[in-house]
GROMACS .gro file of C-alpha atoms in nm:
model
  175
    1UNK     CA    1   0.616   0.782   1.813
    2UNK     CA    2   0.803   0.597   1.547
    3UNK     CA    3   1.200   0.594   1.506
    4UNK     CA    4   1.188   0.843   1.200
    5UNK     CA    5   0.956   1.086   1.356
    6UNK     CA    6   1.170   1.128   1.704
    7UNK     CA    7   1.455   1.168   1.432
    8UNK     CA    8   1.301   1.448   1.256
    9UNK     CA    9   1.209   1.594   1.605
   10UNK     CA   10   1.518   1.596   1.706
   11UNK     CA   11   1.690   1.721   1.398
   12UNK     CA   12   1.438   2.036   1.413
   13UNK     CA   13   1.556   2.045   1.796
   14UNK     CA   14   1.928   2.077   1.681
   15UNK     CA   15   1.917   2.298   1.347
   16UNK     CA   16   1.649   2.505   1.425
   17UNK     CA   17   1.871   2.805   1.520
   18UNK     CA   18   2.139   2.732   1.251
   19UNK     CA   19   2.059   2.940   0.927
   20UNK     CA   20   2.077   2.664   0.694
   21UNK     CA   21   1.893   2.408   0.911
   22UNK     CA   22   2.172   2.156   0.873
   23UNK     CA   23   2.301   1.897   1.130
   24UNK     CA   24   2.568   1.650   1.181
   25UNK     CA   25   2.468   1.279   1.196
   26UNK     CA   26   2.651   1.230   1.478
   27UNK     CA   27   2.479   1.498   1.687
   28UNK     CA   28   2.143   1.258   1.589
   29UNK     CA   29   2.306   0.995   1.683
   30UNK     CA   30   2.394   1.190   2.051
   31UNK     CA   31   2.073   1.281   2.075
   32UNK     CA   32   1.917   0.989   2.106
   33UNK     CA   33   2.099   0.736   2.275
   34UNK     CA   34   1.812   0.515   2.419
   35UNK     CA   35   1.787   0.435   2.069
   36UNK     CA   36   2.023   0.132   1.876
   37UNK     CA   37   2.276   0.371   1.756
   38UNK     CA   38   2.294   0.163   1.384
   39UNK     CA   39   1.927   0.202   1.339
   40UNK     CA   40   1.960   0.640   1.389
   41UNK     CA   41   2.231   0.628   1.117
   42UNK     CA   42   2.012   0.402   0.895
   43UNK     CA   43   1.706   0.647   0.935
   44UNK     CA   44   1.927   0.932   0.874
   45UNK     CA   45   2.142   0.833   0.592
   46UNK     CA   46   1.906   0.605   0.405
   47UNK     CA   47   1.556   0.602   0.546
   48UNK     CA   48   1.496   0.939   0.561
   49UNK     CA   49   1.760   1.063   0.284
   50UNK     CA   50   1.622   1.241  -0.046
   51UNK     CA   51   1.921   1.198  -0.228
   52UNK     CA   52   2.066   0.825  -0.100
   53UNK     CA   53   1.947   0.491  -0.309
   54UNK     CA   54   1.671   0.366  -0.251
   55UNK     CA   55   1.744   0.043  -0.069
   56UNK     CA   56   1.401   0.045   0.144
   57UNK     CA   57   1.071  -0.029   0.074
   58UNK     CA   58   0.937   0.259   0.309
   59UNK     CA   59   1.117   0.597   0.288
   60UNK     CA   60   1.041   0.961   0.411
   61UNK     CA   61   1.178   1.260   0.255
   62UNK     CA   62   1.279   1.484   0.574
   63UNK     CA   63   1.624   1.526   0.506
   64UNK     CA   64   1.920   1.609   0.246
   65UNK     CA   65   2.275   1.479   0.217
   66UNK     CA   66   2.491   1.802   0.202
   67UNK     CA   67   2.840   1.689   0.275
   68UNK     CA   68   2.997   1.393   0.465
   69UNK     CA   69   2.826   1.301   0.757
   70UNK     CA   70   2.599   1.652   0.744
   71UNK     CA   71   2.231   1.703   0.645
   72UNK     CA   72   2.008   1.974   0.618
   73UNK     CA   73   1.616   1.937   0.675
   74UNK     CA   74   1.406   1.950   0.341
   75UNK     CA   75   1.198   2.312   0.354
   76UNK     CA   76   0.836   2.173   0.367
   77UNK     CA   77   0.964   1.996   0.744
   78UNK     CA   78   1.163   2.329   0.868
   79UNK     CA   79   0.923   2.454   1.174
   80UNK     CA   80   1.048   2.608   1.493
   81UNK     CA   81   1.027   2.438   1.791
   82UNK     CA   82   0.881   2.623   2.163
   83UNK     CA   83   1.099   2.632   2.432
   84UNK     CA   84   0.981   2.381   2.629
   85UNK     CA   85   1.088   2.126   2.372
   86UNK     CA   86   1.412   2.283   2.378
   87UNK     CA   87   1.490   2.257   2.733
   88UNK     CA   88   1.383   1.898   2.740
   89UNK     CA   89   1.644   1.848   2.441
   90UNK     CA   90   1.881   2.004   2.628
   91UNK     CA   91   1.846   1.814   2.922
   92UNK     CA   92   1.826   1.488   2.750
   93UNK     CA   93   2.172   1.547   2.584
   94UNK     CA   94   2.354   1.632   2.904
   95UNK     CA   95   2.202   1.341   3.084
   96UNK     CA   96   2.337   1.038   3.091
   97UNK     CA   97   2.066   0.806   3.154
   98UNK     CA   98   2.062   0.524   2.931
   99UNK     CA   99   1.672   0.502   3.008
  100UNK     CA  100   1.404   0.570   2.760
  101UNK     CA  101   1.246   0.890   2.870
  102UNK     CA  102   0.884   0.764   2.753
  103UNK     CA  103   0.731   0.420   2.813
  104UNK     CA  104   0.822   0.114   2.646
  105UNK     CA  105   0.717   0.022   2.311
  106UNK     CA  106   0.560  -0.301   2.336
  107UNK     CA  107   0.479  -0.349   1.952
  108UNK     CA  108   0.728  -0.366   1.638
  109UNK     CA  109   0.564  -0.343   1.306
  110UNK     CA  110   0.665  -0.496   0.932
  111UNK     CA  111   0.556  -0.475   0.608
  112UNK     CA  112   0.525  -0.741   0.370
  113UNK     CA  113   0.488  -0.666  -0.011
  114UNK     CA  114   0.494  -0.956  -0.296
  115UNK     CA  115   0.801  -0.848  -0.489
  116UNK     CA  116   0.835  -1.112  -0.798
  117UNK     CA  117   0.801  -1.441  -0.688
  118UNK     CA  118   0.882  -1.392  -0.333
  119UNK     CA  119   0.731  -1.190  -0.074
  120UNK     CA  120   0.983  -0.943   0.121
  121UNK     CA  121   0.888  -0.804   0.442
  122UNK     CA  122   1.031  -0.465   0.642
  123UNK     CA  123   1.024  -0.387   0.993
  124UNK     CA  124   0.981  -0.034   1.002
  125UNK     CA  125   1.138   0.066   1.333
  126UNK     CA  126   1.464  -0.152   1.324
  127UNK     CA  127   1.679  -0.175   1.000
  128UNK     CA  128   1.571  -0.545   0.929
  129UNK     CA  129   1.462  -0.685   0.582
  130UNK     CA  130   1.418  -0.987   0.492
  131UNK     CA  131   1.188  -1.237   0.222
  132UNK     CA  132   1.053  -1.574   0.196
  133UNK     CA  133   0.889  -1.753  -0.059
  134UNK     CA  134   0.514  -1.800   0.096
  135UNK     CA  135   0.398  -1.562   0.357
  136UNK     CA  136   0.426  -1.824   0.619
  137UNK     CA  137   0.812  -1.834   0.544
  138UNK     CA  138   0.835  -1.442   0.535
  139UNK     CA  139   0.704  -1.412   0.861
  140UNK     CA  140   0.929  -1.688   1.017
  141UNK     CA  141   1.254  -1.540   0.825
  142UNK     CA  142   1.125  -1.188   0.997
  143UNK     CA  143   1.085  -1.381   1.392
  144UNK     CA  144   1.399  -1.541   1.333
  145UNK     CA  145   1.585  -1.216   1.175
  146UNK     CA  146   1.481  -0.960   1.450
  147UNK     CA  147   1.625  -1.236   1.690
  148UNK     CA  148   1.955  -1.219   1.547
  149UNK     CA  149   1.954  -0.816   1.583
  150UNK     CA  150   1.838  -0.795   1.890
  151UNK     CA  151   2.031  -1.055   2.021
  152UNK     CA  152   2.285  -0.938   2.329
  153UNK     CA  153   2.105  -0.575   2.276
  154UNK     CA  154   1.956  -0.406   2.599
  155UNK     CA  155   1.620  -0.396   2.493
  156UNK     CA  156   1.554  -0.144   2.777
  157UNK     CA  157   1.777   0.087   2.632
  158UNK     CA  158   1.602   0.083   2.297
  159UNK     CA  159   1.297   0.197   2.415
  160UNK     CA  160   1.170  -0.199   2.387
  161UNK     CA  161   0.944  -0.437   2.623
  162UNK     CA  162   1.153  -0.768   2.697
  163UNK     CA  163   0.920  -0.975   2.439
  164UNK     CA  164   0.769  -0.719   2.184
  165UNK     CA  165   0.495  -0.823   1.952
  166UNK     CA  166   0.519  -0.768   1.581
  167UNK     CA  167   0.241  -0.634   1.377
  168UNK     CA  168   0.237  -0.744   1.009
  169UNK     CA  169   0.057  -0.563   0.732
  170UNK     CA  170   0.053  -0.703   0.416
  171UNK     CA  171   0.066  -0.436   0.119
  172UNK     CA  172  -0.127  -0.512  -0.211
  173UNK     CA  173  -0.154  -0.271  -0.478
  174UNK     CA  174  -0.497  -0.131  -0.552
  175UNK     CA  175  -0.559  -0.145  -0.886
   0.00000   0.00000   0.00000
């Protein structure tokens, strides 16, 4: 499962039972904590944000800035959830295991789009951008960039092998 879909699962988790469907980010942010903590609040206030700038080349439209630090979940992603799922949720907050609940993920994956002159490429599961002017250079920027964030992190703890692969696509427009 990708970062902004176990965001939006949780979010559903935590304002299904509220009548406006709204949550805080920092009950997201609770939530998941096998997850980098600055990559949930990146999803949440920019990734996944109707209403915040679009500073990303990928974004999803699950949620809506309502007031500082809260959000509400657009209508056309508002489902309940069964119980089961809520139990697990509940028993994920009160633990505290810094362990990822599911296996590892043993891939990262980017996006590279030719953006004027230069070619600028996205990882989609941490909050790392970057460019270069060939692709060659784009992809070494990218190996050198997700070095520096993940540098001193417990991989572990963010749900990541020790050496994760990256898989590059490289977007072209069809017409």
């Amino acid at each position: 499962m990708y970062v902004h879909q176990e965001i939006l699962e949780i979010a559903r988790h935590l304002a299904c039972d509220r009548g406006n469907w709204s949550f805080a980010l920092e009950e997201i942010v609770a939530a998941l904590p096998t997850l980098n903590q600055n990559t949930v609040r990146t999803h949440v206030v920019s990734r996944c944000c109707v209403n915040a700038p679009k500073n990303h080349l990928h974004k999803w439209d699950y949620f809506r800035r309502i007031g500082r630090g809260l959000y509400q979940i657009e209508v056309k992603y508002r489902r309940t959830t069964d119980r089961r799922s809520r139990r697990q949720l509940r028993g994920r907050q009160d633990s505290d295991r810094k362990q990822p609940t599911v296996g590892l993920r043993k891939t990262l994956h980017a996006v590279i789009q030719k953006d004027e002159g230069a070619y600028v490429v996205e990882c989609l599961e941490l909050p790392v951008v970057t460019q270069g002017h060939s692709l060659d250079e784009a992809v070494e920027n990218l190996r050198e960039a997700l070095m520096v964030h993940l540098e001193g992190e417990d991989l572990a703890a963010l749900g990541l092998v020790a050496h994760p692969d990256v898989q590059i696509s490289f977007e072209i427009p069809a017409g």
